[in-house]
Short mmCIF file of N, CA and C in Angstrom, two decimals:
data_model
loop_
_atom_site.label_atom_id
_atom_site.label_comp_id
_atom_site.label_asym_id
_atom_site.label_seq_id
_atom_site.Cartn_x
_atom_site.Cartn_y
_atom_site.Cartn_z
N UNK A 1 71.20 113.48 91.61
CA UNK A 1 71.96 112.37 92.13
C UNK A 1 72.32 113.05 93.52
N UNK A 2 71.78 112.28 94.55
CA UNK A 2 72.13 113.00 95.94
C UNK A 2 73.59 112.89 96.39
N UNK A 3 74.43 112.20 95.65
CA UNK A 3 76.03 111.94 95.90
C UNK A 3 76.43 113.56 95.56
N UNK A 4 76.12 114.03 94.58
CA UNK A 4 76.62 115.52 93.84
C UNK A 4 76.19 116.43 94.82
N UNK A 5 74.97 116.53 95.36
CA UNK A 5 74.26 117.39 96.32
C UNK A 5 75.20 116.91 97.78
N UNK A 6 75.66 116.06 98.31
CA UNK A 6 76.61 115.78 99.19
C UNK A 6 77.91 116.22 99.08
N UNK A 7 78.14 116.24 98.09
CA UNK A 7 79.88 117.06 97.86
C UNK A 7 79.78 118.38 97.77
N UNK A 8 78.62 118.89 97.35
CA UNK A 8 78.23 120.54 97.29
C UNK A 8 78.15 120.92 98.69
N UNK A 9 77.73 119.97 99.52
CA UNK A 9 77.31 120.72 100.75
C UNK A 9 78.30 120.04 101.88
N UNK A 10 79.08 119.16 101.52
CA UNK A 10 79.93 118.77 102.70
C UNK A 10 81.39 118.20 102.30
N UNK A 11 82.20 119.63 102.40
CA UNK A 11 83.58 118.95 101.65
C UNK A 11 84.18 117.81 102.12
N UNK A 12 84.87 117.33 101.21
CA UNK A 12 85.84 115.84 101.35
C UNK A 12 87.10 116.11 101.06
N UNK A 13 87.91 115.16 101.97
CA UNK A 13 89.35 115.37 101.61
C UNK A 13 89.72 114.48 100.47
N UNK A 14 89.16 113.63 100.31
CA UNK A 14 89.41 112.51 99.06
C UNK A 14 88.11 112.35 98.39
N UNK A 15 88.42 112.19 97.04
CA UNK A 15 87.32 111.92 96.27
C UNK A 15 86.32 110.93 96.52
N UNK A 16 85.23 110.74 96.73
CA UNK A 16 84.44 109.56 96.88
C UNK A 16 84.30 108.58 95.90
N UNK A 17 84.38 107.38 96.55
CA UNK A 17 84.29 106.12 95.43
C UNK A 17 82.96 105.99 94.71
N UNK A 18 83.04 106.05 93.65
CA UNK A 18 81.62 105.79 92.85
C UNK A 18 81.55 104.41 92.24
N UNK A 19 81.13 103.38 92.88
CA UNK A 19 81.33 101.84 92.49
C UNK A 19 80.19 101.71 91.56
N UNK A 20 80.77 101.07 90.22
CA UNK A 20 79.75 100.95 89.57
C UNK A 20 79.61 99.10 89.08
N UNK A 21 78.60 98.46 89.14
CA UNK A 21 78.97 96.88 88.84
C UNK A 21 77.81 96.51 87.78
N UNK A 22 78.11 95.73 86.88
CA UNK A 22 77.24 95.05 85.78
C UNK A 22 75.70 94.90 86.42
N UNK A 23 74.98 95.37 85.91
CA UNK A 23 73.43 95.41 86.39
C UNK A 23 73.02 94.25 86.39
N UNK A 24 73.47 93.25 85.44
CA UNK A 24 72.63 91.88 85.57
C UNK A 24 73.19 91.18 86.56
N UNK A 25 74.55 91.06 86.86
CA UNK A 25 75.09 90.67 87.98
C UNK A 25 74.51 91.36 89.58
N UNK A 26 74.29 92.54 89.38
CA UNK A 26 73.62 93.15 90.64
C UNK A 26 72.26 92.79 90.99
N UNK A 27 71.43 92.70 89.61
CA UNK A 27 70.08 91.97 90.04
C UNK A 27 69.91 90.43 90.46
N UNK A 28 70.78 89.46 89.90
CA UNK A 28 71.12 88.26 90.03
C UNK A 28 71.25 88.05 91.60
N UNK A 29 72.33 88.92 91.91
CA UNK A 29 72.61 88.80 93.56
C UNK A 29 71.29 89.34 94.23
N UNK A 30 70.82 90.29 94.05
CA UNK A 30 69.53 90.83 94.82
C UNK A 30 68.65 90.01 94.74
N UNK A 31 68.33 89.16 93.92
CA UNK A 31 67.26 88.30 93.82
C UNK A 31 67.60 87.03 94.61
N UNK A 32 68.83 86.69 94.62
CA UNK A 32 69.19 85.47 95.85
C UNK A 32 69.37 86.04 97.43
N UNK A 33 69.28 87.30 97.44
CA UNK A 33 69.55 87.74 98.85
C UNK A 33 68.03 87.88 99.70
N UNK A 34 67.91 86.98 100.85
CA UNK A 34 66.69 87.43 101.28
C UNK A 34 66.00 88.77 101.78
N UNK A 35 66.88 89.70 101.69
CA UNK A 35 66.32 91.12 102.05
C UNK A 35 65.69 91.79 101.03
N UNK A 36 65.71 90.96 99.71
CA UNK A 36 64.96 91.59 98.72
C UNK A 36 63.94 90.85 98.08
N UNK A 37 63.57 89.78 99.19
CA UNK A 37 62.49 88.92 98.60
C UNK A 37 61.17 89.50 99.04
N UNK A 38 60.74 90.83 99.12
CA UNK A 38 59.62 91.10 99.40
C UNK A 38 58.52 90.91 98.42
N UNK A 39 57.32 90.98 98.57
CA UNK A 39 56.18 90.93 97.63
C UNK A 39 56.15 92.21 96.68
N UNK A 40 55.80 91.89 95.48
CA UNK A 40 56.01 93.00 94.47
C UNK A 40 54.77 94.01 94.76
N UNK A 41 54.95 95.30 94.67
CA UNK A 41 53.82 96.01 94.73
C UNK A 41 54.37 97.01 93.63
N UNK A 42 52.73 97.55 92.85
CA UNK A 42 52.79 98.33 91.68
C UNK A 42 53.45 99.65 92.05
N UNK A 43 54.33 100.30 91.29
CA UNK A 43 55.11 101.21 91.94
C UNK A 43 54.26 102.74 91.91
N UNK A 44 54.28 103.24 92.88
CA UNK A 44 53.62 104.64 93.09
C UNK A 44 54.80 105.71 93.53
N UNK A 45 54.50 106.99 92.74
CA UNK A 45 55.62 108.07 93.12
C UNK A 45 55.70 108.32 94.56
N UNK A 46 56.46 108.20 95.19
CA UNK A 46 56.92 108.63 96.42
C UNK A 46 56.74 110.15 96.84
N UNK A 47 55.88 110.45 98.00
CA UNK A 47 55.59 111.29 98.42
C UNK A 47 56.80 112.04 99.24
N UNK A 48 57.77 112.87 98.39
CA UNK A 48 58.90 113.21 98.82
C UNK A 48 59.43 113.93 98.39
N UNK A 49 60.26 115.28 98.82
CA UNK A 49 61.20 116.25 97.98
C UNK A 49 61.83 115.32 97.02
N UNK A 50 62.25 116.19 95.73
CA UNK A 50 63.37 115.58 94.73
C UNK A 50 62.42 114.66 94.10
N UNK A 51 61.32 114.15 93.79
CA UNK A 51 60.56 112.91 93.35
C UNK A 51 60.43 113.69 91.72
N UNK A 52 60.80 114.69 91.12
CA UNK A 52 60.63 114.80 89.94
C UNK A 52 61.15 113.46 88.73
N UNK A 53 62.41 113.15 89.10
CA UNK A 53 62.97 111.73 88.39
C UNK A 53 61.89 110.92 88.14
N UNK A 54 60.84 110.36 89.36
CA UNK A 54 59.80 109.46 88.99
C UNK A 54 58.82 110.00 88.45
N UNK A 55 58.39 111.26 88.40
CA UNK A 55 57.49 111.76 87.75
C UNK A 55 57.84 111.60 86.45
N UNK A 56 59.01 112.02 85.82
CA UNK A 56 59.41 111.90 84.58
C UNK A 56 59.27 110.66 84.05
N UNK A 57 59.16 109.41 84.85
CA UNK A 57 59.37 108.09 84.18
C UNK A 57 58.36 107.31 84.94
N UNK A 58 57.19 108.05 85.12
CA UNK A 58 56.17 107.26 85.67
C UNK A 58 55.32 106.48 85.05
N UNK A 59 55.47 106.39 83.91
CA UNK A 59 54.44 105.68 82.86
C UNK A 59 55.25 104.04 82.88
N UNK A 60 56.61 104.56 82.67
CA UNK A 60 57.59 102.94 82.49
C UNK A 60 57.43 102.54 83.72
N UNK A 61 57.91 103.12 85.04
CA UNK A 61 57.99 102.45 86.23
C UNK A 61 56.61 101.57 86.85
N UNK A 62 55.40 102.33 86.33
CA UNK A 62 53.96 101.90 86.74
C UNK A 62 54.27 100.56 85.79
N UNK A 63 54.63 100.11 84.49
CA UNK A 63 54.62 99.30 83.77
C UNK A 63 55.42 97.89 84.23
N UNK A 64 56.24 98.11 85.14
CA UNK A 64 57.10 97.18 85.70
C UNK A 64 56.48 96.12 86.25
N UNK A 65 56.67 95.12 86.15
CA UNK A 65 55.99 93.62 86.68
C UNK A 65 56.52 92.79 88.15
N UNK A 66 57.94 93.05 88.21
CA UNK A 66 58.41 92.23 89.27
C UNK A 66 59.34 93.20 90.15
N UNK A 67 59.55 93.02 91.19
CA UNK A 67 60.47 93.51 92.18
C UNK A 67 61.81 93.47 91.21
N UNK A 68 62.45 92.43 90.82
CA UNK A 68 63.74 92.81 90.04
C UNK A 68 63.69 93.74 89.11
N UNK A 69 62.39 94.02 88.29
CA UNK A 69 62.43 94.90 87.08
C UNK A 69 62.17 96.36 87.89
N UNK A 70 61.63 96.43 89.12
CA UNK A 70 62.05 97.59 89.75
C UNK A 70 63.20 98.02 90.13
N UNK A 71 63.82 97.15 91.04
CA UNK A 71 65.19 97.43 91.38
C UNK A 71 66.13 97.78 90.12
N UNK A 72 65.93 97.27 89.07
CA UNK A 72 66.78 97.48 87.88
C UNK A 72 66.64 98.95 87.44
N UNK A 73 65.23 99.14 87.34
CA UNK A 73 64.97 100.59 86.57
C UNK A 73 65.63 101.61 87.95
N UNK A 74 65.44 101.36 89.23
CA UNK A 74 65.98 102.20 90.18
C UNK A 74 67.54 102.38 90.06
N UNK A 75 68.38 101.19 89.42
CA UNK A 75 69.41 101.32 89.37
C UNK A 75 69.80 102.47 88.00
N UNK A 76 69.00 102.09 87.36
CA UNK A 76 68.93 102.96 85.97
C UNK A 76 69.01 104.47 86.46
N UNK A 77 67.97 104.74 87.37
CA UNK A 77 67.78 105.84 87.37
C UNK A 77 68.78 106.54 88.40
N UNK A 78 69.46 105.84 89.29
CA UNK A 78 70.41 106.06 90.11
C UNK A 78 72.01 106.21 89.51
N UNK A 79 72.25 105.75 88.37
CA UNK A 79 73.11 105.52 87.57
C UNK A 79 73.38 106.35 86.27
N UNK A 80 72.21 107.25 86.05
CA UNK A 80 71.94 107.72 84.81
C UNK A 80 73.10 108.76 84.17
N UNK A 81 73.82 109.38 85.39
CA UNK A 81 74.72 110.39 85.18
C UNK A 81 76.12 109.61 84.84
N UNK A 82 75.85 108.54 84.85
CA UNK A 82 77.30 107.88 84.45
C UNK A 82 77.39 107.60 83.00
N UNK A 83 76.50 108.14 82.42
CA UNK A 83 76.43 108.28 81.00
C UNK A 83 77.92 109.13 80.40
N UNK A 84 77.96 109.87 81.35
CA UNK A 84 79.00 111.06 80.83
C UNK A 84 80.27 110.77 82.08
N UNK A 85 81.33 109.87 81.81
CA UNK A 85 81.96 109.26 82.72
C UNK A 85 82.80 110.51 82.86
N UNK A 86 83.19 111.02 82.06
CA UNK A 86 84.26 112.56 82.13
C UNK A 86 83.90 113.40 83.23
N UNK A 87 82.25 113.53 83.39
CA UNK A 87 81.92 114.52 84.32
C UNK A 87 81.79 113.74 85.80
N UNK A 88 81.58 112.62 85.51
CA UNK A 88 81.46 111.62 86.84
C UNK A 88 82.74 111.57 87.43
N UNK A 89 83.89 111.48 86.85
CA UNK A 89 85.11 111.17 86.99
C UNK A 89 85.70 112.55 87.77
N UNK A 90 85.31 113.71 87.42
CA UNK A 90 85.79 114.83 88.21
C UNK A 90 85.30 115.00 89.53
N UNK A 91 84.20 114.51 90.02
CA UNK A 91 84.00 114.55 91.30
C UNK A 91 83.87 113.38 92.01
N UNK A 92 84.40 112.19 91.32
CA UNK A 92 84.32 110.94 92.32
C UNK A 92 85.61 110.11 91.54
N UNK A 93 86.03 108.86 92.39
CA UNK A 93 86.94 108.14 91.96
C UNK A 93 86.30 106.99 91.59
N UNK A 94 85.80 106.60 90.20
CA UNK A 94 85.08 105.81 89.77
C UNK A 94 86.01 104.18 89.79
N UNK A 95 85.12 103.26 90.34
CA UNK A 95 85.81 101.87 90.29
C UNK A 95 84.90 101.02 90.03
N UNK A 96 85.07 100.19 88.95
CA UNK A 96 83.93 99.18 88.26
C UNK A 96 84.46 97.99 89.38
N UNK A 97 83.38 97.33 89.72
CA UNK A 97 83.20 96.29 90.65
C UNK A 97 83.83 95.11 90.02
N UNK A 98 83.87 94.71 88.76
CA UNK A 98 84.31 93.64 87.90
C UNK A 98 85.92 93.86 88.14
N UNK A 99 86.56 94.98 87.95
CA UNK A 99 87.87 95.12 87.99
C UNK A 99 88.41 95.07 89.74
N UNK A 100 87.59 95.60 90.63
CA UNK A 100 87.99 95.27 91.79
C UNK A 100 88.33 93.85 92.17
N UNK A 101 87.27 92.74 91.66
CA UNK A 101 87.08 91.58 92.17
C UNK A 101 88.39 91.00 91.15
N UNK A 102 88.80 91.13 90.04
CA UNK A 102 89.43 90.30 89.30
C UNK A 102 91.06 90.80 89.52
N UNK A 103 91.26 91.88 90.08
CA UNK A 103 92.62 92.53 90.30
C UNK A 103 92.38 93.55 91.32
N UNK A 104 92.25 93.27 92.44
CA UNK A 104 92.00 94.07 93.64
C UNK A 104 93.33 94.95 94.06
N UNK A 105 94.45 94.33 93.86
CA UNK A 105 95.70 94.98 94.31
C UNK A 105 95.86 96.19 93.31
N UNK A 106 95.48 95.92 91.93
CA UNK A 106 95.67 96.98 91.09
C UNK A 106 94.97 98.15 91.56
N UNK A 107 93.58 97.86 91.63
CA UNK A 107 92.46 98.78 92.03
C UNK A 107 92.86 99.80 93.31
N UNK A 108 93.43 98.81 94.23
CA UNK A 108 93.51 99.69 95.42
C UNK A 108 94.90 100.51 95.14
N UNK A 109 95.96 100.17 94.47
CA UNK A 109 97.09 100.76 94.50
C UNK A 109 96.66 102.36 93.48
N UNK A 110 96.06 101.86 92.54
CA UNK A 110 95.66 103.41 91.77
C UNK A 110 94.60 104.42 92.65
N UNK A 111 93.66 103.44 93.53
CA UNK A 111 93.15 104.62 94.19
C UNK A 111 93.76 105.17 95.17
N UNK A 112 94.81 104.25 95.98
CA UNK A 112 95.77 105.10 96.98
C UNK A 112 96.30 106.08 96.42
N UNK A 113 96.94 105.93 95.13
CA UNK A 113 97.78 106.85 94.40
C UNK A 113 97.12 108.12 94.12
N UNK A 114 95.97 107.96 93.80
CA UNK A 114 95.09 109.17 93.21
C UNK A 114 94.59 109.88 94.48
N UNK A 115 94.56 109.21 95.61
CA UNK A 115 94.31 110.02 97.14
C UNK A 115 95.68 110.40 97.52
N UNK A 116 96.80 109.96 97.33
CA UNK A 116 97.96 110.42 97.76
C UNK A 116 98.18 109.78 99.20
N UNK A 117 97.94 108.53 99.18
CA UNK A 117 98.04 107.84 100.37
C UNK A 117 98.99 106.42 100.28
N UNK A 118 100.15 106.31 100.90
CA UNK A 118 100.86 104.90 100.66
C UNK A 118 100.16 103.86 100.76
N UNK A 119 100.44 102.94 99.73
CA UNK A 119 99.57 101.63 99.80
C UNK A 119 100.35 100.76 100.66
N UNK A 120 99.77 99.88 101.52
CA UNK A 120 99.91 98.84 102.31
C UNK A 120 99.47 97.34 101.96
N UNK A 121 100.11 96.36 101.84
CA UNK A 121 99.49 95.04 101.12
C UNK A 121 98.71 94.79 102.43
N UNK A 122 98.55 95.39 103.62
CA UNK A 122 97.79 95.01 104.48
C UNK A 122 96.44 94.96 104.41
N UNK A 123 95.94 96.05 103.36
CA UNK A 123 94.72 96.50 103.02
C UNK A 123 94.15 95.22 102.10
N UNK A 124 94.79 94.40 101.65
CA UNK A 124 94.01 93.40 100.76
C UNK A 124 93.60 92.44 101.35
N UNK A 125 94.11 91.81 102.73
CA UNK A 125 93.28 91.15 103.70
C UNK A 125 92.21 91.55 103.73
N UNK A 126 91.92 92.86 103.89
CA UNK A 126 90.40 93.28 104.56
C UNK A 126 89.51 93.13 103.24
N UNK A 127 89.98 93.45 102.03
CA UNK A 127 89.19 93.30 100.96
C UNK A 127 88.79 91.55 100.42
N UNK A 128 89.90 90.87 100.83
CA UNK A 128 89.55 89.62 100.47
C UNK A 128 88.50 88.53 101.29
N UNK A 129 87.95 89.33 102.10
CA UNK A 129 86.87 88.94 103.11
C UNK A 129 85.67 89.10 102.43
N UNK A 130 84.79 88.11 102.84
CA UNK A 130 83.35 88.31 102.09
C UNK A 130 82.68 89.61 102.76
N UNK A 131 81.89 90.04 101.85
CA UNK A 131 81.25 91.38 102.68
C UNK A 131 80.23 90.78 103.93
N UNK A 132 79.53 91.78 104.45
CA UNK A 132 78.85 91.55 105.44
C UNK A 132 77.24 91.12 105.17
N UNK A 133 76.93 91.51 103.80
CA UNK A 133 75.63 91.01 103.37
C UNK A 133 75.85 90.05 102.33
N UNK A 134 77.10 89.24 102.45
CA UNK A 134 77.04 87.73 101.90
C UNK A 134 76.18 86.98 102.39
N UNK A 135 75.38 86.06 101.63
CA UNK A 135 74.51 84.82 102.17
C UNK A 135 75.68 83.81 102.54
N UNK A 136 76.38 83.64 102.26
CA UNK A 136 77.39 82.60 102.63
C UNK A 136 78.72 83.31 102.31
N UNK A 137 79.98 82.53 103.27
CA UNK A 137 81.11 83.03 103.30
C UNK A 137 82.00 82.07 102.37
N UNK A 138 81.49 81.68 101.43
CA UNK A 138 82.59 80.82 100.75
C UNK A 138 83.50 82.11 99.83
N UNK A 139 84.56 81.40 99.53
CA UNK A 139 85.68 82.28 98.82
C UNK A 139 85.12 81.91 97.43
N UNK A 140 84.99 82.20 96.45
CA UNK A 140 84.79 82.09 95.00
C UNK A 140 85.93 82.61 94.12
N UNK A 141 86.01 82.05 93.33
CA UNK A 141 86.87 82.38 91.71
C UNK A 141 86.35 83.35 91.29
N UNK A 142 87.21 84.55 91.40
CA UNK A 142 86.87 85.81 90.77
C UNK A 142 86.22 85.76 89.60
N UNK A 143 86.48 85.02 88.48
CA UNK A 143 85.94 84.90 87.29
C UNK A 143 84.78 84.22 87.36
N UNK A 144 84.54 83.39 88.03
CA UNK A 144 83.16 82.65 88.11
C UNK A 144 82.09 83.54 89.01
N UNK A 145 82.72 84.54 89.96
CA UNK A 145 82.09 84.99 90.58
C UNK A 145 81.38 86.41 89.45
N UNK A 146 81.94 86.64 88.79
CA UNK A 146 81.60 87.88 87.78
C UNK A 146 80.56 87.21 86.92
N UNK A 147 80.63 86.24 86.47
CA UNK A 147 79.75 85.44 85.42
C UNK A 147 78.80 84.68 85.94
N UNK A 148 78.72 84.58 87.53
CA UNK A 148 77.63 83.63 88.21
C UNK A 148 76.05 84.28 87.45
N UNK A 149 75.90 85.37 87.19
CA UNK A 149 74.64 85.63 86.69
C UNK A 149 74.36 85.40 85.50
N UNK A 150 75.02 84.74 84.79
CA UNK A 150 74.64 84.29 83.28
C UNK A 150 74.10 82.77 83.58
N UNK A 151 74.26 82.36 84.91
CA UNK A 151 73.81 80.75 84.96
C UNK A 151 72.40 80.99 85.92
N UNK A 152 72.36 82.22 86.54
CA UNK A 152 71.16 82.34 87.44
C UNK A 152 70.13 83.07 86.77
N UNK A 153 70.23 83.81 85.39
CA UNK A 153 69.28 84.53 84.90
C UNK A 153 68.86 83.65 83.29
N UNK A 154 67.49 83.51 83.27
CA UNK A 154 67.18 82.90 82.04
C UNK A 154 67.32 83.95 81.02
N UNK A 155 67.20 83.41 79.51
CA UNK A 155 67.35 84.37 78.43
C UNK A 155 66.18 85.38 78.67
N UNK A 156 64.82 84.93 78.87
CA UNK A 156 63.74 85.79 78.51
C UNK A 156 64.03 86.87 79.81
N UNK A 157 64.36 86.54 81.05
CA UNK A 157 64.85 87.47 81.98
C UNK A 157 65.68 88.65 81.43
N UNK A 158 66.94 87.88 80.95
CA UNK A 158 67.84 88.83 80.56
C UNK A 158 67.45 89.85 79.18
N UNK A 159 66.43 89.20 78.46
CA UNK A 159 65.88 90.06 77.32
C UNK A 159 65.05 91.16 78.20
N UNK A 160 64.39 90.98 78.84
CA UNK A 160 62.99 91.84 79.66
C UNK A 160 64.33 92.72 80.46
N UNK A 161 65.34 92.39 81.16
CA UNK A 161 66.06 93.53 81.70
C UNK A 161 66.86 94.60 80.82
N UNK A 162 67.43 93.73 79.71
CA UNK A 162 67.76 94.43 78.89
C UNK A 162 66.89 95.68 78.31
N UNK A 163 65.81 95.28 77.79
CA UNK A 163 64.75 96.16 77.57
C UNK A 163 64.58 97.48 78.36
N UNK A 164 64.84 97.12 79.42
CA UNK A 164 64.89 97.95 80.84
C UNK A 164 65.97 98.90 80.80
N UNK A 165 67.19 98.36 80.53
CA UNK A 165 68.61 98.86 80.66
C UNK A 165 68.42 99.97 79.00
N UNK A 166 67.97 99.92 78.27
CA UNK A 166 67.70 100.49 76.91
C UNK A 166 66.80 101.59 77.01
#
């Protein structure tokens, strides 16, 4: 994991945030975004340092059939260390995206408390804005935002994605 290497080589004052999002929601969001609508290309092991993780899973990665499946597989590889959350929480401030959407004030207060920083309600104004990568700037009901993926993905897709997660 690149983040662990960065932490080992560059000291930080505060634990960095490790943001985790439901992988189905992440995939449905990426599928809608124009930056991820490129043509599918069969997986090839990148010619780069630290490509061992790809070599280990090469057969699986080359069997994937869509861009979305590849993105989900890369999400799995990137987040495989979260299987041991106790270890992850030693180095990172773990925040679940879903919690930050449904109760941003509580999540910010906990974060600032752990960092030893005084909380100010002015920070809430910043996080209530749409992100720069949002396709539309509409504000959405948090619960509908969290479960929007269930309307966007069909049952066959969900089953295929679940097999990748397994």
